[in-house]
Coordinates of C-alpha atoms and ligand atoms in Angstrom, one line a residue:
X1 CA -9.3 15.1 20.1
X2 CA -8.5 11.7 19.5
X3 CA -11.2 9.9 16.7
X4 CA -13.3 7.0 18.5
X5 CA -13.2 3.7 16.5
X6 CA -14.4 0.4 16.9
X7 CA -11.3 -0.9 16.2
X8 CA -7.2 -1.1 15.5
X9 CA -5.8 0.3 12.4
X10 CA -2.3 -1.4 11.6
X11 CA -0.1 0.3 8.9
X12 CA 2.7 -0.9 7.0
X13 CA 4.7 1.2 5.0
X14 CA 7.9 1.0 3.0
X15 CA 9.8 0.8 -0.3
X16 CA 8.3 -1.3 -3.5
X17 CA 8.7 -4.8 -3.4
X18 CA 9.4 -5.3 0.4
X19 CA 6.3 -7.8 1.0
X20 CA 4.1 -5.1 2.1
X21 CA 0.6 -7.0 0.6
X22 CA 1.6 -10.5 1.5
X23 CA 2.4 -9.5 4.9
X24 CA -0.6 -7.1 5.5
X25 CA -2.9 -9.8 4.0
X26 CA -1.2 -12.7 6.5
X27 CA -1.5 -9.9 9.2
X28 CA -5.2 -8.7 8.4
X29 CA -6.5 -12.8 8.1
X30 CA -5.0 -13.7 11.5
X31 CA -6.5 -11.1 13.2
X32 CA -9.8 -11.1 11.5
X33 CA -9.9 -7.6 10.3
X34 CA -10.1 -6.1 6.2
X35 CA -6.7 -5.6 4.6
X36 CA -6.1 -2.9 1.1
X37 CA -3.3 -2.1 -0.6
X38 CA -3.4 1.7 -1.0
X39 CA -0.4 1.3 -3.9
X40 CA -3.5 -0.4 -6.0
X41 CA -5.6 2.9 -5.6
X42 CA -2.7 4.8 -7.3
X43 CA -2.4 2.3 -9.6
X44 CA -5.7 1.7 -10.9
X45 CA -6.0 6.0 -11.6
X46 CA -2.6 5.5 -13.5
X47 CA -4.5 2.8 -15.6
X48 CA -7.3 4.7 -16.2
X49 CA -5.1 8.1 -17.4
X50 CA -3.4 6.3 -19.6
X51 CA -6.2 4.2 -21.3
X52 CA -8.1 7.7 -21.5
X53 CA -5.2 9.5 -23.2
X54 CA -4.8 11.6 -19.8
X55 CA -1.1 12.5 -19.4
X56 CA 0.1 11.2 -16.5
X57 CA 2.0 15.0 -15.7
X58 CA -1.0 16.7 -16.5
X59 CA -1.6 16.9 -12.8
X60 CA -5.1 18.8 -13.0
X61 CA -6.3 17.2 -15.9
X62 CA -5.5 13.7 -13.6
X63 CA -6.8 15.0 -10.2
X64 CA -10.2 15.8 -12.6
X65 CA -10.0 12.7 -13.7
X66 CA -10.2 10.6 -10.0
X67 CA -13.1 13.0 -9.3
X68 CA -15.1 11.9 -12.1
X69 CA -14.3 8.1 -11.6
X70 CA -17.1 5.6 -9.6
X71 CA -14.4 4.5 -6.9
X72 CA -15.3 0.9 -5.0
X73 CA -13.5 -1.1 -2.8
X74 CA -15.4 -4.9 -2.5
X75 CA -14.0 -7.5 -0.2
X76 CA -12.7 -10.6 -1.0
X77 CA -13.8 -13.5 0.5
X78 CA -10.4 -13.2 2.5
X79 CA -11.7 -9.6 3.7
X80 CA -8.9 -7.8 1.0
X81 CA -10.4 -5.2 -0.2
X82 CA -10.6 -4.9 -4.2
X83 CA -10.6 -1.6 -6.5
X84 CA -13.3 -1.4 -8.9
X85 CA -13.7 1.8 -11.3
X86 CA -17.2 2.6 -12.5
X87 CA -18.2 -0.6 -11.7
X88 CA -15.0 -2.6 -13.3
X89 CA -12.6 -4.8 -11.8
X90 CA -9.1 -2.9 -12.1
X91 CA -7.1 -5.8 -10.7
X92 CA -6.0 -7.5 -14.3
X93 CA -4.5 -4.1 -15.4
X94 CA -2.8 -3.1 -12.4
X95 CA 0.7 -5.0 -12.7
X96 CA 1.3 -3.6 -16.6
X97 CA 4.4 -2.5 -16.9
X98 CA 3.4 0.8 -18.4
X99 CA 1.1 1.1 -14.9
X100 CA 4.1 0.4 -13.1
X101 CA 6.5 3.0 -14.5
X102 CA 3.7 5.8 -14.7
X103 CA 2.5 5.3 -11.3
X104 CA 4.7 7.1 -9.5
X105 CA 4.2 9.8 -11.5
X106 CA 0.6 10.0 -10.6
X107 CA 1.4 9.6 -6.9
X108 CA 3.7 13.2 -6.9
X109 CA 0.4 15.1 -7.7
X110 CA -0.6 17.0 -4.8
X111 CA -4.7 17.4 -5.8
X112 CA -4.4 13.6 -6.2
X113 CA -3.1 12.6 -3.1
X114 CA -5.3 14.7 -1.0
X115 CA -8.0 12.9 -2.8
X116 CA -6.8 9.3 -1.7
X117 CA -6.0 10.1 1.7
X118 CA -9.8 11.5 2.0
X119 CA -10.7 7.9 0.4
X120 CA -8.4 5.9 2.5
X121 CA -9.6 7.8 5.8
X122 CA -13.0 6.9 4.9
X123 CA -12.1 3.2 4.1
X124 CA -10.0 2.9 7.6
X125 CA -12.4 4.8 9.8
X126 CA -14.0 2.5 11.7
X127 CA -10.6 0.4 12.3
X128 CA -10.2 -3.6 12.0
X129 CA -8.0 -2.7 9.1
X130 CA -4.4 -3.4 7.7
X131 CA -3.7 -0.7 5.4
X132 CA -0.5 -0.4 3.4
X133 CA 1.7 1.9 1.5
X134 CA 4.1 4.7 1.3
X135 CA 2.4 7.3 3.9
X136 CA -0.1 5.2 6.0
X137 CA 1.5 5.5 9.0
X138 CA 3.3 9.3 8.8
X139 CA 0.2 11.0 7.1
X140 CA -3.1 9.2 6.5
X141 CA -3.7 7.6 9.8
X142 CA -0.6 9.3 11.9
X143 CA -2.3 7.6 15.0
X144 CA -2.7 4.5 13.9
X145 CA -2.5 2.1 16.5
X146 CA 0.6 -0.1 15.2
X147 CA 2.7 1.5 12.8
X148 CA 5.1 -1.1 11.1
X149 CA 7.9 0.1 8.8
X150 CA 8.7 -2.7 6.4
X151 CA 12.6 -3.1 4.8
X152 CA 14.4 -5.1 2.9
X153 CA 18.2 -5.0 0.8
X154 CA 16.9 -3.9 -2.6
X155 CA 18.9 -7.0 -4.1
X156 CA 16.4 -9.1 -2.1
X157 CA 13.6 -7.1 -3.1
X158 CA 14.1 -7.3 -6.9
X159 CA 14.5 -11.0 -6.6
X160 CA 11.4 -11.6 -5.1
X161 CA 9.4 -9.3 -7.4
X162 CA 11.4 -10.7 -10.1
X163 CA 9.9 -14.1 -9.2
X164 CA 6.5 -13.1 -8.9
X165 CA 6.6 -11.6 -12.6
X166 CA 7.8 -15.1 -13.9
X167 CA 5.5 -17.1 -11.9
X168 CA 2.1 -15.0 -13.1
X169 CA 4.2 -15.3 -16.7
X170 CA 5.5 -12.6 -17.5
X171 CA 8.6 -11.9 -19.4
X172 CA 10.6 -10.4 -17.2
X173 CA 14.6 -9.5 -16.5
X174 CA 16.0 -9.5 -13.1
X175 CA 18.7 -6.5 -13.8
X176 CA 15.9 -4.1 -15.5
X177 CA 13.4 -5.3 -12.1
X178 CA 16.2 -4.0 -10.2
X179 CA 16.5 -0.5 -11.6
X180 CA 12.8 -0.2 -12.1
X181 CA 12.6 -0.4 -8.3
X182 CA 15.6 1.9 -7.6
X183 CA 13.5 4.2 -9.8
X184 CA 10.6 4.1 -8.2
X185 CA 12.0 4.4 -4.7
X186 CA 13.8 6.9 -5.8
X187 CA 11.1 8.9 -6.9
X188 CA 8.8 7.8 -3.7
X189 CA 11.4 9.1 -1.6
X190 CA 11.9 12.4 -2.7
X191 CA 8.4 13.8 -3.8
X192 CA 7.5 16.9 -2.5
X193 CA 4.5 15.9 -0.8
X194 CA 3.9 12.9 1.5
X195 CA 7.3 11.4 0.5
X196 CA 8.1 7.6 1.5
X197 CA 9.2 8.2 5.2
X198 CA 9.6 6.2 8.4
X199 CA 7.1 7.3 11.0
X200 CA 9.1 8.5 14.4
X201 CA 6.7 5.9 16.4
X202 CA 7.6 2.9 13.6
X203 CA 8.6 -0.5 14.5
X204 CA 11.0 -1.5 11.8
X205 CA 11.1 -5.2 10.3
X206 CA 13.9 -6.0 7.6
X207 CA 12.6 -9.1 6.0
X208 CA 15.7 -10.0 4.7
X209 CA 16.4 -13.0 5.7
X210 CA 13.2 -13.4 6.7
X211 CA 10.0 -15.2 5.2
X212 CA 7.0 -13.2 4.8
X213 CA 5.3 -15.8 7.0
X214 CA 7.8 -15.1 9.6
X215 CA 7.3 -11.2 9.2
X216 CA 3.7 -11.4 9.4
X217 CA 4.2 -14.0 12.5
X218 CA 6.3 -11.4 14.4
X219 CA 4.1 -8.5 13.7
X220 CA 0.8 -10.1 15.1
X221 CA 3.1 -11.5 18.0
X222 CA 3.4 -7.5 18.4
X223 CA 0.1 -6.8 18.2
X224 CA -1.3 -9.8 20.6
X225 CA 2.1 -8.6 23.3
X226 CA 0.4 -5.1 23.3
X227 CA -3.2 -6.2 23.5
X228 CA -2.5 -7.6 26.8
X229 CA 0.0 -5.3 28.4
X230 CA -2.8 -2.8 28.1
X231 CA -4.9 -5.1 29.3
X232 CA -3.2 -6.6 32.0
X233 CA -3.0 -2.9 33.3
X234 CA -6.6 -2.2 33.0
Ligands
C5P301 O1 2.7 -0.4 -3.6 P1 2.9 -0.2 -5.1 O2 4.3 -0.3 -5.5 O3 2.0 -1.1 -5.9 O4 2.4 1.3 -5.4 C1 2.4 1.9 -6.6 C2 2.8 3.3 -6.5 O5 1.9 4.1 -5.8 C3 4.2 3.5 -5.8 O6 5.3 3.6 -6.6 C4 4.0 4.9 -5.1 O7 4.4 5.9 -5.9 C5 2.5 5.0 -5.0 N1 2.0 4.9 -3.6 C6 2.0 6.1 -2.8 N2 1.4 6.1 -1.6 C7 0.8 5.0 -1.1 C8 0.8 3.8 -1.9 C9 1.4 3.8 -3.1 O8 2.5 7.1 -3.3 N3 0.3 5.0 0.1

């Protein structure tokens, strides 16, 4: 039976440094509705596992590990929705570069991944939400109500993450941003479990040559179109 919810749930999946979060953020404030970034939630447990001398491919001692943890997710004033562990804010730690490489390591462990979809079920539950990630639309909420597959030439990708690094300050070199994302693709691709995949029902957007304004512009143009078809046939 189909779960009753108040409202739409819009996922956006696809490979690291598409635009996911700046287009699921445009998305979620046009329409009104809360927007997360699941990638974060894998993130902040990679953070915490490595500043509490938990290996990251000690895969029970890290699924123990998310168990024990206070999880939180507070809204912005701009409705994202923010991890904080045991009452910290995990944002400042997330884009370390040791977070980065390790993360993907936490996101092949099957006890953990069970463990966020449980959380991100509960977060999207009662819909209005733009959730995004790897699996959102092929595994957490397989009927969601939009399912958006996000691409974009890897070239293009690494540039624009490349970018952001140097704009926050970072150091950062575009070459070793490249293969750091072919990397982790790579290993989002061909986990055992949940892998990154495009949903059968998927609308794909390559935002190549495309600003993430535009992207976010199209998708709610997608959203709105459907809205009234079902509407107008009401
Ligand atoms: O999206 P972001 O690149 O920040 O995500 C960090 C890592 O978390 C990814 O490399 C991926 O391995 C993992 N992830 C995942 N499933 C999601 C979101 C992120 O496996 N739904």
């Amino acid at each position: 039976m189909k779960r009753r919810r108040r409202g739409k749930i819009i996922a956006i999946d696809g490979p690291a440094g598409v635009g996911k979060s700046t287009v699921g953020r445009l998305v979620a404030a046009k329409l009104g509705y809360d927007f997360i970034n699941t990638g974060e939630m894998f993130r902040a447990l990679t953070w915490k596992a490595l500043s509490s001398g938990v290996e990251v491919s000690d895969f029970p001692a890290v699924a123990a590990l998310a168990c024990r943890l206070r999880w939180e997710f507070r809204p912005t004033p701009d409705r994202t929705l923010k991890t904080f562990i045991d009452g910290e804010n995990a944002a400042p730690y997330l884009r370390e570069e040791r977070v980065s490489s390790n993360s993907s390591a936490v996101a092949a462990n099957p006890e953990v991944r069970r463990f966020m979809c449980r959380l991100q079920r509960r977060l999207g539950g009662a819909g209005e939400i733009v959730m995004e990630g790897r699996d959102i639309g092929t595994h957490v909420f397989p009927d969601a109500d939009h399912k958006i597959y996000l691409d974009a030439d890897i070239d293009e990708r690494a540039r624009r993450r490349y970018r952001q690094l140097k704009a926050s300050g970072a150091r950062a070199h575009l070459g070793a941003v490249r293969e750091a994302m072919l990397t982790r693709d790579l290993n989002d691709l061909k986990r055992k479990i949940n892998p990154l995949s495009q949903a059968a029902d998927a609308v794909v957007v390559d935002s190549t040559h495309l600003t993430l304004h535009e992207v976010a512009d199209k998708i709610v143009r997608m959203v709105r179109a459907r809205r009234q078809r079902r509407d107008g046939s009401r």
